[in-house]
């Protein structure tokens, strides 16, 4: 079991195998554990024992996410290519789906090793019924899904780091930041966007220049009558105070209506240097042609935890997840973010630096 979980955590390298790569490597990593479990208990095996490993695995996956050790042990995100059965996430949730996938595999293993004919029949019927029900439900949900009765444009931008990032130079002058803000906001307004969202940490600001840049952004929002979602990294040069990885929503009146820190920090990489935010999902209401659209938001790694994203307001229409990815995790972040709209019945907008930006 331990070997399987360890190997599973590295299954994301399957991104190089294309869309089905992570699913394939997940199966290759998990299957031997089920097979070993079956062979060891072959003589006195009862069909009820097929529940043991799925229950244990799901519990461990839940604990790993609950204590932010590893968010990638859930099996739902690797089943995304199989769109019809994946729809079950909307009913049973991320960990319920993880259990069902694990139990399906356990039944298949039991079917291969069992010597009792009547029990083999049960082991065949259970996974067949499970996959049939899942596919029928998914097909109905996909075919009856309705688009919202409104549309609107949203813009996104990476931030002024592009061009300096390749040189590992993160210092961007105030004039360059304000010029970038002006260019992107006016372009978004010209294209008719209702709001513009920037990627995670699009603007790196020392505490001394923070107010100056934010006030300029507020004036741009007010002058162009457009809402803005800024990704900010704020650090303190002269003190030992922890840095902040934050998002700010500025409305078209130039008012800051949401300020939220990243709640789920990457272990070791961020936990020692950044403040953690509250375990809650912020939201704003945006008027679109006389209709109020509820927009919830979080930051990058927050989207990896279904226990966190399910805290979003149930009236949410759009979930915005500013992110900053890199080569080795961009596919995993794409997959893990993609379960959010299915599970929570929302549209997802993920503006990303150095990764996949998608709706």
Short mmCIF file of C-alpha atoms in Angstrom, two decimals:
data_model
loop_
_atom_site.label_atom_id
_atom_site.label_comp_id
_atom_site.label_asym_id
_atom_site.label_seq_id
_atom_site.Cartn_x
_atom_site.Cartn_y
_atom_site.Cartn_z
CA UNK A 1 0.00 0.00 0.00
CA UNK A 2 2.74 2.45 0.95
CA UNK A 3 4.70 1.72 -2.22
CA UNK A 4 1.57 2.17 -4.27
CA UNK A 5 0.75 5.54 -2.71
CA UNK A 6 4.32 6.72 -3.18
CA UNK A 7 4.39 5.68 -6.82
CA UNK A 8 0.98 7.24 -7.34
CA UNK A 9 2.23 10.64 -6.21
CA UNK A 10 4.68 10.58 -9.11
CA UNK A 11 2.05 9.54 -11.62
CA UNK A 12 1.75 13.11 -12.89
CA UNK A 13 4.84 12.56 -15.02
CA UNK A 14 2.41 10.86 -17.36
CA UNK A 15 1.74 14.30 -18.81
CA UNK A 16 4.33 13.44 -21.46
CA UNK A 17 2.10 10.56 -22.58
CA UNK A 18 -0.72 12.88 -23.53
CA UNK A 19 -4.27 13.19 -22.23
CA UNK A 20 -4.53 9.59 -21.01
CA UNK A 21 -1.02 9.48 -19.56
CA UNK A 22 -1.90 10.27 -15.92
CA UNK A 23 -4.82 7.83 -16.03
CA UNK A 24 -2.58 5.09 -17.41
CA UNK A 25 0.21 5.62 -14.87
CA UNK A 26 -2.31 5.80 -12.02
CA UNK A 27 -3.65 2.41 -13.05
CA UNK A 28 -0.14 0.95 -13.34
CA UNK A 29 0.82 2.26 -9.88
CA UNK A 30 -2.36 1.23 -8.06
CA UNK A 31 -3.16 -2.11 -9.71
CA UNK A 32 -0.22 -4.12 -8.23
CA UNK A 33 -1.35 -3.25 -4.72
CA UNK A 34 -4.82 -4.66 -5.39
CA UNK A 35 -3.33 -7.74 -7.05
CA UNK A 36 -0.95 -8.39 -4.16
CA UNK A 37 -3.80 -7.94 -1.71
CA UNK A 38 -5.81 -10.54 -3.59
CA UNK A 39 -3.06 -13.11 -3.95
CA UNK A 40 -2.07 -13.00 -0.28
CA UNK A 41 -5.65 -13.71 0.91
CA UNK A 42 -6.64 -15.94 -1.99
CA UNK A 43 -7.59 -19.09 -0.08
CA UNK A 44 -10.06 -17.64 2.38
CA UNK A 45 -11.10 -14.57 0.44
CA UNK A 46 -14.62 -13.22 0.82
CA UNK A 47 -16.15 -10.77 -1.64
CA UNK A 48 -16.76 -8.36 1.26
CA UNK A 49 -12.98 -7.98 1.55
CA UNK A 50 -12.97 -6.12 -1.78
CA UNK A 51 -14.13 -3.12 0.27
CA UNK A 52 -11.09 -3.10 2.56
CA UNK A 53 -8.50 -1.59 0.25
CA UNK A 54 -10.85 1.05 -1.29
CA UNK A 55 -11.97 2.20 2.15
CA UNK A 56 -8.40 2.38 3.42
CA UNK A 57 -7.10 4.12 0.32
CA UNK A 58 -9.91 6.70 0.28
CA UNK A 59 -9.37 7.40 3.97
CA UNK A 60 -5.64 7.95 3.43
CA UNK A 61 -6.31 10.19 0.44
CA UNK A 62 -8.72 12.23 2.57
CA UNK A 63 -6.22 12.56 5.43
CA UNK A 64 -3.42 13.58 3.05
CA UNK A 65 -5.59 16.39 1.70
CA UNK A 66 -7.05 17.32 5.07
CA UNK A 67 -3.58 17.98 6.47
CA UNK A 68 -2.28 19.36 3.13
CA UNK A 69 0.37 16.68 2.71
CA UNK A 70 -0.61 15.64 -0.80
CA UNK A 71 -3.71 16.64 -2.75
CA UNK A 72 -3.05 14.29 -5.65
CA UNK A 73 -4.07 10.95 -4.14
CA UNK A 74 -7.70 11.36 -5.20
CA UNK A 75 -8.50 9.20 -8.20
CA UNK A 76 -11.20 11.47 -9.63
CA UNK A 77 -8.85 13.91 -11.36
CA UNK A 78 -7.21 11.14 -13.37
CA UNK A 79 -10.55 9.88 -14.67
CA UNK A 80 -11.38 13.18 -16.38
CA UNK A 81 -10.74 11.81 -19.91
CA UNK A 82 -13.67 9.44 -19.32
CA UNK A 83 -16.21 12.23 -19.35
CA UNK A 84 -19.48 10.29 -18.93
CA UNK A 85 -18.67 8.29 -15.76
CA UNK A 86 -16.75 11.31 -14.45
CA UNK A 87 -20.09 13.11 -14.03
CA UNK A 88 -20.69 11.02 -10.88
CA UNK A 89 -18.40 13.50 -9.10
CA UNK A 90 -21.36 15.88 -9.09
CA UNK A 91 -23.30 13.44 -6.88
CA UNK A 92 -20.82 11.52 -4.74
CA UNK A 93 -18.06 14.14 -4.52
CA UNK A 94 -14.35 13.74 -5.00
CA UNK A 95 -13.72 11.12 -2.33
CA UNK A 96 -16.89 9.20 -3.03
CA UNK A 97 -15.75 8.91 -6.63
CA UNK A 98 -12.27 7.87 -5.48
CA UNK A 99 -13.84 5.06 -3.46
CA UNK A 100 -15.98 3.87 -6.38
CA UNK A 101 -13.01 3.80 -8.77
CA UNK A 102 -10.92 1.88 -6.22
CA UNK A 103 -13.75 -0.57 -5.54
CA UNK A 104 -14.26 -1.10 -9.27
CA UNK A 105 -10.58 -2.06 -9.59
CA UNK A 106 -10.79 -4.28 -6.52
CA UNK A 107 -13.76 -6.16 -7.98
CA UNK A 108 -11.87 -6.72 -11.24
CA UNK A 109 -8.89 -8.16 -9.35
CA UNK A 110 -11.20 -10.39 -7.31
CA UNK A 111 -12.81 -11.61 -10.52
CA UNK A 112 -9.40 -12.60 -11.88
CA UNK A 113 -8.28 -14.59 -8.84
CA UNK A 114 -11.44 -16.05 -7.32
CA UNK A 115 -12.04 -19.79 -7.79
CA UNK A 116 -15.66 -19.87 -6.58
CA UNK A 117 -18.09 -19.63 -9.47
CA UNK A 118 -21.03 -18.03 -7.62
CA UNK A 119 -18.81 -15.40 -6.03
CA UNK A 120 -17.18 -14.72 -9.42
CA UNK A 121 -20.64 -13.92 -10.74
CA UNK A 122 -21.15 -11.33 -8.00
CA UNK A 123 -17.70 -9.89 -8.69
CA UNK A 124 -18.61 -9.52 -12.36
CA UNK A 125 -22.07 -8.05 -11.84
CA UNK A 126 -21.02 -5.35 -9.33
CA UNK A 127 -18.44 -3.50 -11.45
CA UNK A 128 -20.55 -3.97 -14.59
CA UNK A 129 -23.56 -2.44 -12.86
CA UNK A 130 -21.45 0.36 -11.43
CA UNK A 131 -19.93 1.41 -14.74
CA UNK A 132 -23.30 1.06 -16.53
CA UNK A 133 -25.09 3.29 -14.03
CA UNK A 134 -22.26 5.81 -14.10
CA UNK A 135 -22.24 6.01 -17.90
CA UNK A 136 -26.03 6.29 -18.16
CA UNK A 137 -26.11 9.04 -15.54
CA UNK A 138 -23.22 10.85 -17.22
CA UNK A 139 -24.81 10.62 -20.66
CA UNK A 140 -28.09 12.04 -19.36
CA UNK A 141 -26.33 14.84 -17.48
CA UNK A 142 -24.22 15.78 -20.49
CA UNK A 143 -27.14 15.70 -22.94
CA UNK A 144 -29.51 17.71 -20.75
CA UNK A 145 -27.03 20.36 -19.57
CA UNK A 146 -28.22 23.87 -20.34
CA UNK A 147 -26.08 26.89 -21.01
CA UNK A 148 -26.77 30.05 -18.96
CA UNK A 149 -29.24 32.49 -20.48
CA UNK A 150 -26.55 35.19 -20.66
CA UNK A 151 -23.01 35.62 -21.93
CA UNK A 152 -20.28 38.14 -21.21
CA UNK A 153 -16.63 38.70 -21.99
CA UNK A 154 -13.81 38.34 -19.50
CA UNK A 155 -10.18 39.20 -20.19
CA UNK A 156 -6.99 37.83 -18.70
CA UNK A 157 -3.33 38.82 -18.61
CA UNK A 158 -0.20 37.19 -17.19
CA UNK A 159 1.59 40.16 -15.64
CA UNK A 160 4.66 42.24 -16.52
CA UNK A 161 7.11 39.46 -15.55
CA UNK A 162 7.03 37.91 -19.01
CA UNK A 163 10.27 38.82 -20.73
CA UNK A 164 12.16 39.15 -17.46
CA UNK A 165 11.25 35.68 -16.16
CA UNK A 166 13.61 33.92 -18.57
CA UNK A 167 16.54 35.83 -17.05
CA UNK A 168 15.40 34.94 -13.52
CA UNK A 169 14.95 38.64 -12.90
CA UNK A 170 11.76 39.38 -10.98
CA UNK A 171 12.39 43.07 -10.43
CA UNK A 172 9.93 45.12 -12.45
CA UNK A 173 10.04 48.90 -12.19
CA UNK A 174 7.00 50.89 -11.10
CA UNK A 175 6.75 52.56 -14.51
CA UNK A 176 6.71 49.19 -16.26
CA UNK A 177 3.98 47.89 -13.94
CA UNK A 178 1.76 50.90 -14.44
CA UNK A 179 2.30 50.83 -18.19
CA UNK A 180 1.37 47.15 -18.27
CA UNK A 181 -1.73 47.79 -16.18
CA UNK A 182 -2.79 50.64 -18.45
CA UNK A 183 -2.26 48.67 -21.66
CA UNK A 184 -4.11 45.56 -20.50
CA UNK A 185 -7.02 47.35 -18.83
CA UNK A 186 -7.67 49.67 -21.77
CA UNK A 187 -7.43 46.75 -24.20
CA UNK A 188 -9.90 44.72 -22.12
CA UNK A 189 -12.28 47.67 -22.03
CA UNK A 190 -11.94 48.14 -25.79
CA UNK A 191 -12.88 44.49 -26.34
CA UNK A 192 -15.98 44.84 -24.16
CA UNK A 193 -14.82 42.70 -21.22
CA UNK A 194 -16.79 42.97 -17.98
CA UNK A 195 -13.68 42.28 -15.93
CA UNK A 196 -10.01 41.42 -16.35
CA UNK A 197 -8.25 38.75 -14.29
CA UNK A 198 -4.49 38.49 -13.87
CA UNK A 199 -2.53 35.34 -13.07
CA UNK A 200 -1.29 34.45 -9.59
CA UNK A 201 1.41 36.85 -8.35
CA UNK A 202 1.17 38.87 -11.58
CA UNK A 203 2.51 41.88 -9.68
CA UNK A 204 5.38 41.55 -7.22
CA UNK A 205 5.34 44.51 -4.85
CA UNK A 206 7.58 45.51 -1.99
CA UNK A 207 5.48 46.82 0.89
CA UNK A 208 6.69 50.37 0.34
CA UNK A 209 5.34 50.54 -3.23
CA UNK A 210 2.22 48.47 -2.62
CA UNK A 211 -0.24 51.33 -1.99
CA UNK A 212 1.07 53.33 -4.93
CA UNK A 213 0.49 50.54 -7.47
CA UNK A 214 -2.86 49.49 -6.01
CA UNK A 215 -4.16 53.07 -6.01
CA UNK A 216 -3.18 53.39 -9.66
CA UNK A 217 -5.06 50.17 -10.44
CA UNK A 218 -8.11 51.51 -8.62
CA UNK A 219 -8.05 54.68 -10.67
CA UNK A 220 -7.84 52.65 -13.89
CA UNK A 221 -10.83 50.54 -12.87
CA UNK A 222 -12.83 53.66 -12.09
CA UNK A 223 -11.87 55.50 -15.29
CA UNK A 224 -12.55 52.51 -17.54
CA UNK A 225 -15.59 51.26 -15.63
CA UNK A 226 -14.26 47.72 -15.47
CA UNK A 227 -13.74 45.28 -12.61
CA UNK A 228 -10.27 43.84 -11.98
CA UNK A 229 -8.93 40.76 -10.22
CA UNK A 230 -5.28 41.31 -9.35
CA UNK A 231 -2.78 38.63 -8.34
CA UNK A 232 -0.31 40.20 -5.90
CA UNK A 233 2.86 39.11 -4.15
CA UNK A 234 3.70 41.51 -1.35
CA UNK A 235 6.96 41.25 0.55
CA UNK A 236 8.69 43.21 3.32
CA UNK A 237 12.36 44.04 2.76
CA UNK A 238 13.22 45.51 6.15
CA UNK A 239 11.44 43.08 8.47
CA UNK A 240 11.07 39.36 9.06
CA UNK A 241 7.36 39.55 8.30
CA UNK A 242 6.09 36.78 6.03
CA UNK A 243 5.22 37.59 2.43
CA UNK A 244 1.65 37.59 1.10
CA UNK A 245 0.29 35.78 -1.94
CA UNK A 246 -3.02 37.55 -2.40
CA UNK A 247 -5.85 38.34 -4.77
CA UNK A 248 -7.69 41.68 -4.85
CA UNK A 249 -11.00 42.34 -6.54
CA UNK A 250 -11.43 45.99 -7.49
CA UNK A 251 -14.87 46.96 -8.76
CA UNK A 252 -15.69 49.49 -11.47
CA UNK A 253 -16.00 52.23 -8.84
CA UNK A 254 -12.38 51.70 -7.85
CA UNK A 255 -13.29 50.06 -4.54
CA UNK A 256 -11.43 47.03 -3.17
CA UNK A 257 -14.26 44.64 -2.34
CA UNK A 258 -12.22 41.43 -1.80
CA UNK A 259 -8.77 40.91 -0.36
CA UNK A 260 -7.85 37.27 0.22
CA UNK A 261 -4.61 35.38 0.88
CA UNK A 262 -3.81 32.01 -0.64
CA UNK A 263 -5.24 29.56 1.89
CA UNK A 264 -3.47 26.33 0.96
CA UNK A 265 0.26 26.91 0.71
CA UNK A 266 2.60 24.48 -1.05
CA UNK A 267 4.44 22.51 1.69
CA UNK A 268 8.04 23.65 2.22
CA UNK A 269 8.06 25.79 -0.91
CA UNK A 270 5.65 28.39 0.48
CA UNK A 271 4.74 27.47 4.04
CA UNK A 272 7.95 28.88 5.52
CA UNK A 273 7.84 32.19 3.64
CA UNK A 274 4.16 33.13 3.22
CA UNK A 275 1.16 33.88 5.38
CA UNK A 276 -1.74 31.46 4.99
CA UNK A 277 -5.22 32.82 4.38
CA UNK A 278 -8.48 31.84 6.02
CA UNK A 279 -10.08 28.58 4.95
CA UNK A 280 -12.90 30.27 3.07
CA UNK A 281 -13.78 31.11 -0.54
CA UNK A 282 -14.43 34.78 -1.30
CA UNK A 283 -17.01 36.01 -3.80
CA UNK A 284 -18.40 39.15 -5.44
CA UNK A 285 -21.56 39.92 -7.42
CA UNK A 286 -21.11 41.35 -10.92
CA UNK A 287 -24.01 42.95 -12.80
CA UNK A 288 -24.32 41.69 -16.39
CA UNK A 289 -27.17 43.17 -18.42
CA UNK A 290 -29.27 43.64 -15.32
CA UNK A 291 -28.51 40.15 -13.97
CA UNK A 292 -26.39 39.52 -10.90
CA UNK A 293 -23.61 36.99 -11.55
CA UNK A 294 -21.90 35.56 -8.47
CA UNK A 295 -18.15 35.10 -8.90
CA UNK A 296 -16.16 33.10 -6.35
CA UNK A 297 -12.37 33.05 -6.34
CA UNK A 298 -9.29 31.40 -4.83
CA UNK A 299 -5.57 31.10 -5.65
CA UNK A 300 -3.81 28.34 -7.61
CA UNK A 301 -3.06 25.50 -5.15
CA UNK A 302 -6.38 26.15 -3.39
CA UNK A 303 -8.02 24.49 -6.37
CA UNK A 304 -6.27 21.20 -5.59
CA UNK A 305 -8.39 20.61 -2.48
CA UNK A 306 -12.03 19.64 -2.97
CA UNK A 307 -12.58 20.06 0.77
CA UNK A 308 -11.76 23.74 0.22
CA UNK A 309 -13.44 24.45 -3.12
CA UNK A 310 -16.73 22.97 -1.92
CA UNK A 311 -16.90 25.84 0.56
CA UNK A 312 -17.74 28.23 -2.27
CA UNK A 313 -21.15 29.90 -2.09
CA UNK A 314 -23.80 27.54 -3.54
CA UNK A 315 -25.15 30.40 -5.67
CA UNK A 316 -21.80 30.75 -7.46
CA UNK A 317 -22.02 31.05 -11.26
CA UNK A 318 -18.32 31.48 -12.08
CA UNK A 319 -15.23 30.33 -10.18
CA UNK A 320 -12.00 32.20 -10.98
CA UNK A 321 -8.70 30.54 -10.05
CA UNK A 322 -5.61 32.69 -10.80
CA UNK A 323 -2.59 30.38 -11.06
CA UNK A 324 1.11 30.17 -11.77
CA UNK A 325 2.19 26.76 -13.08
CA UNK A 326 5.44 25.35 -14.39
CA UNK A 327 6.32 22.59 -16.83
CA UNK A 328 6.24 19.55 -14.57
CA UNK A 329 2.87 20.29 -12.94
CA UNK A 330 0.89 22.10 -15.61
CA UNK A 331 -0.97 18.95 -16.71
CA UNK A 332 -1.76 17.93 -13.14
CA UNK A 333 -3.07 21.39 -12.30
CA UNK A 334 -5.16 21.35 -15.47
CA UNK A 335 -6.71 18.01 -14.52
CA UNK A 336 -7.23 18.78 -10.84
CA UNK A 337 -8.86 22.14 -11.60
CA UNK A 338 -11.15 20.56 -14.18
CA UNK A 339 -13.08 18.54 -11.60
CA UNK A 340 -14.20 21.74 -9.81
CA UNK A 341 -16.93 22.81 -12.28
CA UNK A 342 -18.35 19.26 -12.46
CA UNK A 343 -18.45 18.77 -8.71
CA UNK A 344 -19.70 22.24 -7.79
CA UNK A 345 -21.95 22.99 -10.81
CA UNK A 346 -20.08 26.16 -11.83
CA UNK A 347 -18.11 27.51 -14.76
CA UNK A 348 -14.36 27.67 -14.16
CA UNK A 349 -12.04 30.41 -15.43
CA UNK A 350 -8.36 29.70 -14.76
CA UNK A 351 -5.98 32.53 -15.82
CA UNK A 352 -2.52 31.01 -15.61
CA UNK A 353 1.08 32.12 -15.94
CA UNK A 354 3.35 29.54 -17.60
CA UNK A 355 0.60 26.94 -17.91
CA UNK A 356 -2.87 26.34 -19.31
CA UNK A 357 -5.33 29.21 -19.21
CA UNK A 358 -8.79 27.83 -19.89
CA UNK A 359 -12.53 28.06 -19.32
#
